[in-house]
Structures are given as structure tokens and as C-alpha cells.
PDB file of N, CA and C in Angstrom:
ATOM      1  N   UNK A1099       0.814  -1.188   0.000  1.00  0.00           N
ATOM      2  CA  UNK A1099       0.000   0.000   0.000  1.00  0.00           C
ATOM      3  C   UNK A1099       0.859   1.254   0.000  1.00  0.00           C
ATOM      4  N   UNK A1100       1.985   1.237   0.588  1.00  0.00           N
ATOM      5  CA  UNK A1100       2.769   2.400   0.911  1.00  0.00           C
ATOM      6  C   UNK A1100       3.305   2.645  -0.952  1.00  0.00           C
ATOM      7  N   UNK A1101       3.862   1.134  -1.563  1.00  0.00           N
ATOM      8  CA  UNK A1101       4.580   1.355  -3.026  1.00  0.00           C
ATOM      9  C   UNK A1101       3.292   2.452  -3.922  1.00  0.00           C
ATOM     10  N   UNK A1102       1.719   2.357  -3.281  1.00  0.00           N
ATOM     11  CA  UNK A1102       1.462   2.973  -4.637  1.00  0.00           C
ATOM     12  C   UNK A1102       1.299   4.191  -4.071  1.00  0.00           C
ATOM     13  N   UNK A1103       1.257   4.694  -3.138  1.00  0.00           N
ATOM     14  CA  UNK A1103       0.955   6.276  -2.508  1.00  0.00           C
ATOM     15  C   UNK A1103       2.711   6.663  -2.742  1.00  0.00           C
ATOM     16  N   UNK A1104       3.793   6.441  -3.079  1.00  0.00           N
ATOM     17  CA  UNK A1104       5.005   6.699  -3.994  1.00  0.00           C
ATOM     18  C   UNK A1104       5.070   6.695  -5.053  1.00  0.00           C
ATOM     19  N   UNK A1105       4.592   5.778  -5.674  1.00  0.00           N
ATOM     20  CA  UNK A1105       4.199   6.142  -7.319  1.00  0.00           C
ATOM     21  C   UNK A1105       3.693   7.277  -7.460  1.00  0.00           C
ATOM     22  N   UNK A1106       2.344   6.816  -7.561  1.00  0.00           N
ATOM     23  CA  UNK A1106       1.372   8.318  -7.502  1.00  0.00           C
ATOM     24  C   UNK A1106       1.841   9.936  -7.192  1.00  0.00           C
ATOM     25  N   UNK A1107       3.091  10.198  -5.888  1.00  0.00           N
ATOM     26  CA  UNK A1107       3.847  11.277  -5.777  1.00  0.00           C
ATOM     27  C   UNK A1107       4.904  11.208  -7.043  1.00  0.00           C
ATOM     28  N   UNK A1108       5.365  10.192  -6.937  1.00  0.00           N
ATOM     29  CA  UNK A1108       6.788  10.543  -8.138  1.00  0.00           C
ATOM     30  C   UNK A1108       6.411  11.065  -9.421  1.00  0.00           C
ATOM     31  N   UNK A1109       4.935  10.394  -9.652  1.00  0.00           N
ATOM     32  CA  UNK A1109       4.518  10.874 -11.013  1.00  0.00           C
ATOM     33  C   UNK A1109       4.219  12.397 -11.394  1.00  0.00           C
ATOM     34  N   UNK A1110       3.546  12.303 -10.292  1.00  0.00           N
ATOM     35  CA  UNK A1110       3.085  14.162  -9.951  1.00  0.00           C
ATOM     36  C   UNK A1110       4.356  14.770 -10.217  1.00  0.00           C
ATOM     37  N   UNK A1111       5.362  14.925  -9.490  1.00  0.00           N
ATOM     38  CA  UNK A1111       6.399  15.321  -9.277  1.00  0.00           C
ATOM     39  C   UNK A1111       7.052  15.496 -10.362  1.00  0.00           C
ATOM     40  N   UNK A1112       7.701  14.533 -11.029  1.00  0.00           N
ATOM     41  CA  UNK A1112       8.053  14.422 -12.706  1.00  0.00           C
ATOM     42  C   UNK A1112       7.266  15.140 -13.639  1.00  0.00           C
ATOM     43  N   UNK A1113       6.307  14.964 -13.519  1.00  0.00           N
ATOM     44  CA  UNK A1113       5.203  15.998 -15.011  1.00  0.00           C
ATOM     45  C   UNK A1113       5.323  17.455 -14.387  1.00  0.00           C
ATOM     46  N   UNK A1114       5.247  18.127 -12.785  1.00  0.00           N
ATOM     47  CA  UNK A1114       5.500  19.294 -12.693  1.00  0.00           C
ATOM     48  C   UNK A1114       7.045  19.416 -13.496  1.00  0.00           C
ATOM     49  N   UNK A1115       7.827  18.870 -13.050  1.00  0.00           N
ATOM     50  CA  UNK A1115       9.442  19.067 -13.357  1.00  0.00           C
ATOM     51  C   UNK A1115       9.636  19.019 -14.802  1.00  0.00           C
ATOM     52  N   UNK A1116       9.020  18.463 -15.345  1.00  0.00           N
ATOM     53  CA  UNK A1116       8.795  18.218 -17.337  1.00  0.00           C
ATOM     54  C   UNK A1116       7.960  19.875 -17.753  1.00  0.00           C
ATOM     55  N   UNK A1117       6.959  20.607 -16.772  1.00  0.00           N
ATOM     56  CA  UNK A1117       6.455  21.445 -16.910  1.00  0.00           C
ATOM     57  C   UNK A1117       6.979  22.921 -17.069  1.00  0.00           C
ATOM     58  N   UNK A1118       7.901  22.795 -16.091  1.00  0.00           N
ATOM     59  CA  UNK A1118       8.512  23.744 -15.633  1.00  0.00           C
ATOM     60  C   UNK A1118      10.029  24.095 -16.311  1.00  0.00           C
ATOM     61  N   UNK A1119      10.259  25.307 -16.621  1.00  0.00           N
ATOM     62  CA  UNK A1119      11.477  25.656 -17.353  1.00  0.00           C
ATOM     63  C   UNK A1119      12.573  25.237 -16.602  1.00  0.00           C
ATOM     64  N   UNK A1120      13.698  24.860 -17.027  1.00  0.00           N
ATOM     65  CA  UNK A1120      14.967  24.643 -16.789  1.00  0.00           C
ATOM     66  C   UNK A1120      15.480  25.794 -15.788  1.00  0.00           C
ATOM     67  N   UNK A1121      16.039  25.380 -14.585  1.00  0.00           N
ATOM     68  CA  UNK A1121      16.232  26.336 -13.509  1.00  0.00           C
ATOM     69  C   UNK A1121      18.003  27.377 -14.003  1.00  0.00           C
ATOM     70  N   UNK A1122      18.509  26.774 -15.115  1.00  0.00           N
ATOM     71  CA  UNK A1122      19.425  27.596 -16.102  1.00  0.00           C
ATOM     72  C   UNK A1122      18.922  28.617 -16.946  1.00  0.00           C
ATOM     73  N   UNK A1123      17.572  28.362 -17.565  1.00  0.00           N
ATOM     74  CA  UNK A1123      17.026  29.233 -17.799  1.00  0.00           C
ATOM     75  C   UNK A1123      16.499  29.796 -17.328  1.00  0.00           C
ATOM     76  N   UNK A1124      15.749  29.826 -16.153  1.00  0.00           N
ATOM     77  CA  UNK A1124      14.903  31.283 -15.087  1.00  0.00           C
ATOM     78  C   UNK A1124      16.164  31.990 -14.452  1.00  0.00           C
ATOM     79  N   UNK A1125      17.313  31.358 -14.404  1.00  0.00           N
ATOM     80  CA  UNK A1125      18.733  32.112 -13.844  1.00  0.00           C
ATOM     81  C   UNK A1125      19.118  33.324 -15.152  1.00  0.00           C
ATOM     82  N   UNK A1126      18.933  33.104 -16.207  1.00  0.00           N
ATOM     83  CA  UNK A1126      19.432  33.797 -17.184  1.00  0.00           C
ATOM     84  C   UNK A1126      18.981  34.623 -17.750  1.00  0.00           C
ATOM     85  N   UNK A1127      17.219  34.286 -17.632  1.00  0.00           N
ATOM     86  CA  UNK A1127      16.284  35.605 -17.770  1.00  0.00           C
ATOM     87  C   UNK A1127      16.489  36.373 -16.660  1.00  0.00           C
ATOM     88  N   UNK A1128      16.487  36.086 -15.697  1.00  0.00           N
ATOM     89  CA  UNK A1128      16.395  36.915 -13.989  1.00  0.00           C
ATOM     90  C   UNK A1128      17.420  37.808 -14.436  1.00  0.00           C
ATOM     91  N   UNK A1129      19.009  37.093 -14.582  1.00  0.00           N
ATOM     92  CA  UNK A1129      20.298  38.275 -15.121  1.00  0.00           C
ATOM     93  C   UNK A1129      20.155  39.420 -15.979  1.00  0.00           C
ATOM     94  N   UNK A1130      19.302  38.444 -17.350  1.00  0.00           N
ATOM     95  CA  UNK A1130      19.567  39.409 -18.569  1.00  0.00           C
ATOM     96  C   UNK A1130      17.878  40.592 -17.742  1.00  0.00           C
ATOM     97  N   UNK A1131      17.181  40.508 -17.107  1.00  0.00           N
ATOM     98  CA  UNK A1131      16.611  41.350 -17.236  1.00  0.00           C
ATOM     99  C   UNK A1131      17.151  43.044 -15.969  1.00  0.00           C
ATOM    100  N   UNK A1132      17.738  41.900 -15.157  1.00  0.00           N
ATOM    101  CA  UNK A1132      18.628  42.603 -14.139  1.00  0.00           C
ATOM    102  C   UNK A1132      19.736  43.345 -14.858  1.00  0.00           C
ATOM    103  N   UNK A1133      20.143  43.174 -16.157  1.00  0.00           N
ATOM    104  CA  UNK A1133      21.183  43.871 -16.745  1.00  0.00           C
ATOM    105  C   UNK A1133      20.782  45.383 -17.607  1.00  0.00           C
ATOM    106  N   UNK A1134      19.438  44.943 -17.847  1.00  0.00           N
ATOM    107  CA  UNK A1134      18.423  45.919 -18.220  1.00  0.00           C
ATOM    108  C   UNK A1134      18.507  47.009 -17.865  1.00  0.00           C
ATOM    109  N   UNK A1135      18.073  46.487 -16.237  1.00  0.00           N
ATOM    110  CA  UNK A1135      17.290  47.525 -15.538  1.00  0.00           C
ATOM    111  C   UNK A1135      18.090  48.832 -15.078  1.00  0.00           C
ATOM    112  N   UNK A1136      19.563  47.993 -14.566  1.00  0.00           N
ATOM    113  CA  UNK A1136      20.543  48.477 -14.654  1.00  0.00           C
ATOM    114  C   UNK A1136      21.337  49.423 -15.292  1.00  0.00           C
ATOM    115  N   UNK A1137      21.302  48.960 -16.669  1.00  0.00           N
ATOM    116  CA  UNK A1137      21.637  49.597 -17.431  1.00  0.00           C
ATOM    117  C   UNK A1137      20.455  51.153 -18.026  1.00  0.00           C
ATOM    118  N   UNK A1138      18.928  50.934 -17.702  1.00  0.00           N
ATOM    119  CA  UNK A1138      18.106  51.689 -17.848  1.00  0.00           C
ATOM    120  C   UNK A1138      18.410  52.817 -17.177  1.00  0.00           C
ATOM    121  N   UNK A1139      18.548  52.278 -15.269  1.00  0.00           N
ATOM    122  CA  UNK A1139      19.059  53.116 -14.359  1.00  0.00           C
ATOM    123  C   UNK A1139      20.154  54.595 -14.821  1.00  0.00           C
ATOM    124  N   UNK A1140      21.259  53.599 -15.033  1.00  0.00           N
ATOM    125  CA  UNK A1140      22.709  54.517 -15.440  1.00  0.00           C
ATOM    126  C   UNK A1140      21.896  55.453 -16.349  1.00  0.00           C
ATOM    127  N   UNK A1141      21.169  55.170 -17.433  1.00  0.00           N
ATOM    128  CA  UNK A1141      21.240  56.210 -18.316  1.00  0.00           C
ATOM    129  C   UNK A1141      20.114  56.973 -18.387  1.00  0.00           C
ATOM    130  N   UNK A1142      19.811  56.704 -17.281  1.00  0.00           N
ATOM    131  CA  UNK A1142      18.585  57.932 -16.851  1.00  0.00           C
ATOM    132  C   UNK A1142      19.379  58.954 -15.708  1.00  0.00           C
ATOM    133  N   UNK A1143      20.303  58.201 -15.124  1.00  0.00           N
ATOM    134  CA  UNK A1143      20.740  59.453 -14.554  1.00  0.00           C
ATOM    135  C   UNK A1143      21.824  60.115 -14.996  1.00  0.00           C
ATOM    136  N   UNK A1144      22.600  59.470 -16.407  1.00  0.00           N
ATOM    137  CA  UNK A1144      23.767  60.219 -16.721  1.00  0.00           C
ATOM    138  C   UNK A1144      23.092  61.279 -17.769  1.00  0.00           C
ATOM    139  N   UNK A1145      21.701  61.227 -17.821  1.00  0.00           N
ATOM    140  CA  UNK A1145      21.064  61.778 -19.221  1.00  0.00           C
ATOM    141  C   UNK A1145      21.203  62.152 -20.471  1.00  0.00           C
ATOM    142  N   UNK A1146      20.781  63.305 -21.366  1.00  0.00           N
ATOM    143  CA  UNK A1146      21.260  63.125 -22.823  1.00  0.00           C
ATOM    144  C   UNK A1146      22.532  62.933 -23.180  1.00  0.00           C
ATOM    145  N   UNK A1147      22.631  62.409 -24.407  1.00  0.00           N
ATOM    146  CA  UNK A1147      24.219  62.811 -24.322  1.00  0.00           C
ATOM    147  C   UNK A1147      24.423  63.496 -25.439  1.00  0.00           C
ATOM    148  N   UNK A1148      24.154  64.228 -26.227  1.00  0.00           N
ATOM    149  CA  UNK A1148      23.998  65.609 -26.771  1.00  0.00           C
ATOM    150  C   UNK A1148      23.056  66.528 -26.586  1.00  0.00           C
ATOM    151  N   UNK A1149      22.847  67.409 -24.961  1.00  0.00           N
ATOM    152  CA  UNK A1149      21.499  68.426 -25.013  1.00  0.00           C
ATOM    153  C   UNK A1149      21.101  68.738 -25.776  1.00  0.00           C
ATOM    154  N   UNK A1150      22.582  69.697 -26.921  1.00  0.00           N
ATOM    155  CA  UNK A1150      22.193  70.693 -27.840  1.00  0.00           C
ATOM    156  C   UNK A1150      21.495  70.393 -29.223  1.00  0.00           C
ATOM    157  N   UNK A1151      21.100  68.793 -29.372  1.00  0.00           N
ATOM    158  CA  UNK A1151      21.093  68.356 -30.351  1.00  0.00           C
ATOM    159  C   UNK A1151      19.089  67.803 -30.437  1.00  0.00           C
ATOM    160  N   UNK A1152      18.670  68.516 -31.448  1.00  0.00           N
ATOM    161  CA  UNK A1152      17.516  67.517 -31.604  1.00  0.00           C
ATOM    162  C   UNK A1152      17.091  67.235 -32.811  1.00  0.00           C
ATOM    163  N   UNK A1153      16.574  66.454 -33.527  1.00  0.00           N
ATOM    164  CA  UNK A1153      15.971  65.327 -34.255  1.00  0.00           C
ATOM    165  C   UNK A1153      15.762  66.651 -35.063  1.00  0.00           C
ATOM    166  N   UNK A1154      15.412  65.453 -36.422  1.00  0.00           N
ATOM    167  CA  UNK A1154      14.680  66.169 -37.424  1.00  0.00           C
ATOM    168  C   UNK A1154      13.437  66.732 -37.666  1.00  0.00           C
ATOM    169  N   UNK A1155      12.861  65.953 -36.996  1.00  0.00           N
ATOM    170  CA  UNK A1155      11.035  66.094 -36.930  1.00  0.00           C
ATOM    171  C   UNK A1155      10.897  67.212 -35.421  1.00  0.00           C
ATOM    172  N   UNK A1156      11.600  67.839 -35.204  1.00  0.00           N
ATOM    173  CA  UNK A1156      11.600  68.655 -33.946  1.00  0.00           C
ATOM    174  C   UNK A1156      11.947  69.528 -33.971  1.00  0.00           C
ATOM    175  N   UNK A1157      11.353  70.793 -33.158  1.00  0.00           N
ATOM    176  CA  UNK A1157      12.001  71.973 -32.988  1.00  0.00           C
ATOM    177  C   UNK A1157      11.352  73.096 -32.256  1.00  0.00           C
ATOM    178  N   UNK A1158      11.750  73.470 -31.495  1.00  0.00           N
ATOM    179  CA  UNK A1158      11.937  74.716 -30.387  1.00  0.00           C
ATOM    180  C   UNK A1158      11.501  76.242 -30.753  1.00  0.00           C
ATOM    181  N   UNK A1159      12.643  76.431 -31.233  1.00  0.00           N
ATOM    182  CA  UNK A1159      12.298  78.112 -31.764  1.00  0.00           C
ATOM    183  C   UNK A1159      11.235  78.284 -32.769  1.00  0.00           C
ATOM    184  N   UNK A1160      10.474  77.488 -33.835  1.00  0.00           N
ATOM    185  CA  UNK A1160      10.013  77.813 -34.829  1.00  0.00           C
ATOM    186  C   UNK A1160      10.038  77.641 -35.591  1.00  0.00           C
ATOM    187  N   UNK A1161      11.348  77.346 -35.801  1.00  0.00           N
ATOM    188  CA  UNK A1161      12.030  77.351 -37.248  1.00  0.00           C
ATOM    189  C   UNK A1161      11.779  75.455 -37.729  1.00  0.00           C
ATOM    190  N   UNK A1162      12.328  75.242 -39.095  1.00  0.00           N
ATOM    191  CA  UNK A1162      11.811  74.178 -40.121  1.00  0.00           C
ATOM    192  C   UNK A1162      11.680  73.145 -39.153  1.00  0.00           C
ATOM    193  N   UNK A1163      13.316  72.727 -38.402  1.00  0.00           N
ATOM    194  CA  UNK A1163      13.402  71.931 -37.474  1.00  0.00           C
ATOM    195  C   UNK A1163      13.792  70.845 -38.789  1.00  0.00           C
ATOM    196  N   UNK A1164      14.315  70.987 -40.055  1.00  0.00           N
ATOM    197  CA  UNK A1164      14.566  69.946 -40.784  1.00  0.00           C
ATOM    198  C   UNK A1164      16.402  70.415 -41.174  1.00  0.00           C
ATOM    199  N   UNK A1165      16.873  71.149 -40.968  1.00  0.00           N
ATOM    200  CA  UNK A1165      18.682  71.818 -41.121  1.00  0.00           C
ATOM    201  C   UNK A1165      18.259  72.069 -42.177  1.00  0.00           C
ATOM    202  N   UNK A1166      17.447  72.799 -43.067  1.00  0.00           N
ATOM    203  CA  UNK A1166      17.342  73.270 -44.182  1.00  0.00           C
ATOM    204  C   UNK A1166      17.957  74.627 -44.345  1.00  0.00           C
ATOM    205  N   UNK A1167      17.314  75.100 -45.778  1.00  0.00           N
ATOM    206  CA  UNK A1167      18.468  76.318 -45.956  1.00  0.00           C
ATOM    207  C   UNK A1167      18.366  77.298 -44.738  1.00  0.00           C
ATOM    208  N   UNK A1168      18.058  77.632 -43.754  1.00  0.00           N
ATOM    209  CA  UNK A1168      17.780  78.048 -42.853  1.00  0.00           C
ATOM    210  C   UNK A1168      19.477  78.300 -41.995  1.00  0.00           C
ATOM    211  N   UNK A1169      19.733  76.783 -41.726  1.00  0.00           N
ATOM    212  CA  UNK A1169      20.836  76.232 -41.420  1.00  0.00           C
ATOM    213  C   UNK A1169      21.786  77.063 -42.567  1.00  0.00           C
ATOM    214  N   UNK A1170      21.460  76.418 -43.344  1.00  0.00           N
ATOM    215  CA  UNK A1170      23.027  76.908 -44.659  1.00  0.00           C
ATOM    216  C   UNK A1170      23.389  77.488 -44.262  1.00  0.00           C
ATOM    217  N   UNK A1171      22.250  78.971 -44.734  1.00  0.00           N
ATOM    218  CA  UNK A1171      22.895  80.555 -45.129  1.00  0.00           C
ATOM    219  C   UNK A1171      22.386  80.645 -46.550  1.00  0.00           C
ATOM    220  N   UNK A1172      24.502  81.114 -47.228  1.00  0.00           N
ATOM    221  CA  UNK A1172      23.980  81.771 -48.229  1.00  0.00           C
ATOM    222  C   UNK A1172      24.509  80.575 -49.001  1.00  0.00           C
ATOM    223  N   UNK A1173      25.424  79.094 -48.214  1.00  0.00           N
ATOM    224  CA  UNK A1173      25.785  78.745 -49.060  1.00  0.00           C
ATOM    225  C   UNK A1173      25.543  78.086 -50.385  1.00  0.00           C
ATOM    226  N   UNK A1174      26.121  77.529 -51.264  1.00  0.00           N
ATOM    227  CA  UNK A1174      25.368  76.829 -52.439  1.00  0.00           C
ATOM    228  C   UNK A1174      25.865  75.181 -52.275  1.00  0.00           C
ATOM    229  N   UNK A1175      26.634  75.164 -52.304  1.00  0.00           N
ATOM    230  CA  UNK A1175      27.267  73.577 -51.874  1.00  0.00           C
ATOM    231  C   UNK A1175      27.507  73.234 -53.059  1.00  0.00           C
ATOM    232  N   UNK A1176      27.929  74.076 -54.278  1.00  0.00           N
ATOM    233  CA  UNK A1176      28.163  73.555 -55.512  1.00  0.00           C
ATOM    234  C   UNK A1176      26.629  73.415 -56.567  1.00  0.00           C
ATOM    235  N   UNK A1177      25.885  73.527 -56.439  1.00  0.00           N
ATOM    236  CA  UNK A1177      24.720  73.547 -56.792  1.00  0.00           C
ATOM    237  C   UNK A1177      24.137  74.722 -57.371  1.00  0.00           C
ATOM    238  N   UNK A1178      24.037  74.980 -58.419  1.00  0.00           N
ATOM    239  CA  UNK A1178      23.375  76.075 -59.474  1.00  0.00           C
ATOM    240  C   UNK A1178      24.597  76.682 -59.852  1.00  0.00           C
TER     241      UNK A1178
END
């Protein structure tokens, strides 16, 4: 009576363990997401790393916000 109330656990036991991810892999997600966060951290507090600089589709004063002739001047760049 005792052999089948051991069966019956081992089996259980085995299909959770067949269920469940490899304890190498929940170690390696846990890291890589810990490396993340980490790394999210640092660069929120070291912040931009060009202030003076913004995007194309953006802009402040008014202006095109695309470095168009604005930017130039008078130059031509070889052109006409």
C-alpha cells in the first residue's frame, strides 16, 4: 500500500518538473533582465548625451526643425 501512494507522488512530481522551465534558464532571464534595468538606471541618470542636439522632426524656436536652408545661409554647396 505504501509502493502505490510513492508512485502516484513521483509521477506528480516528474510531469510538474517536465512542466517547468529549466532552472538555467529562469537564472538567465532573472540576469539578462537585471542587466536591463541596470543599465536603464545609469542612463537615466547620466542623461542626454547631446542636449544641444535635436531630431529632425523637432524643434523649439520655430524654425523648419529639418537643417534646411535656414541652417546653410547663403551657401550653395556647388549647386546652381
Amino acid at each position: 500500500m505504501d509502493e502505490s501512494r510513492q508512485s502516484s507522488w513521483t509521477g506528480a512530481g516528474a510531469a510538474l518538473r517536465k512542466a517547468a522551465p529549466p532552472p538555467a534558464l529562469c537564472g538567465f532571464l532573472l540576469l539578462l533582465a537585471l542587466i536591463f534595468t541596470v543599465s536603464y538606471v545609469v542612463g537615466a541618470g547620466a542623461g542626454p548625451v547631446a542636449p544641444g542636439m535635436h531630431g529632425s522632426g523637432t524643434s523649439r524656436d520655430g524654425g523648419d526643425g529639418g537643417g534646411g536652408v535656414d541652417d546653410m545661409g547663403d551657401m550653395q554647396g556647388g549647386h546652381g
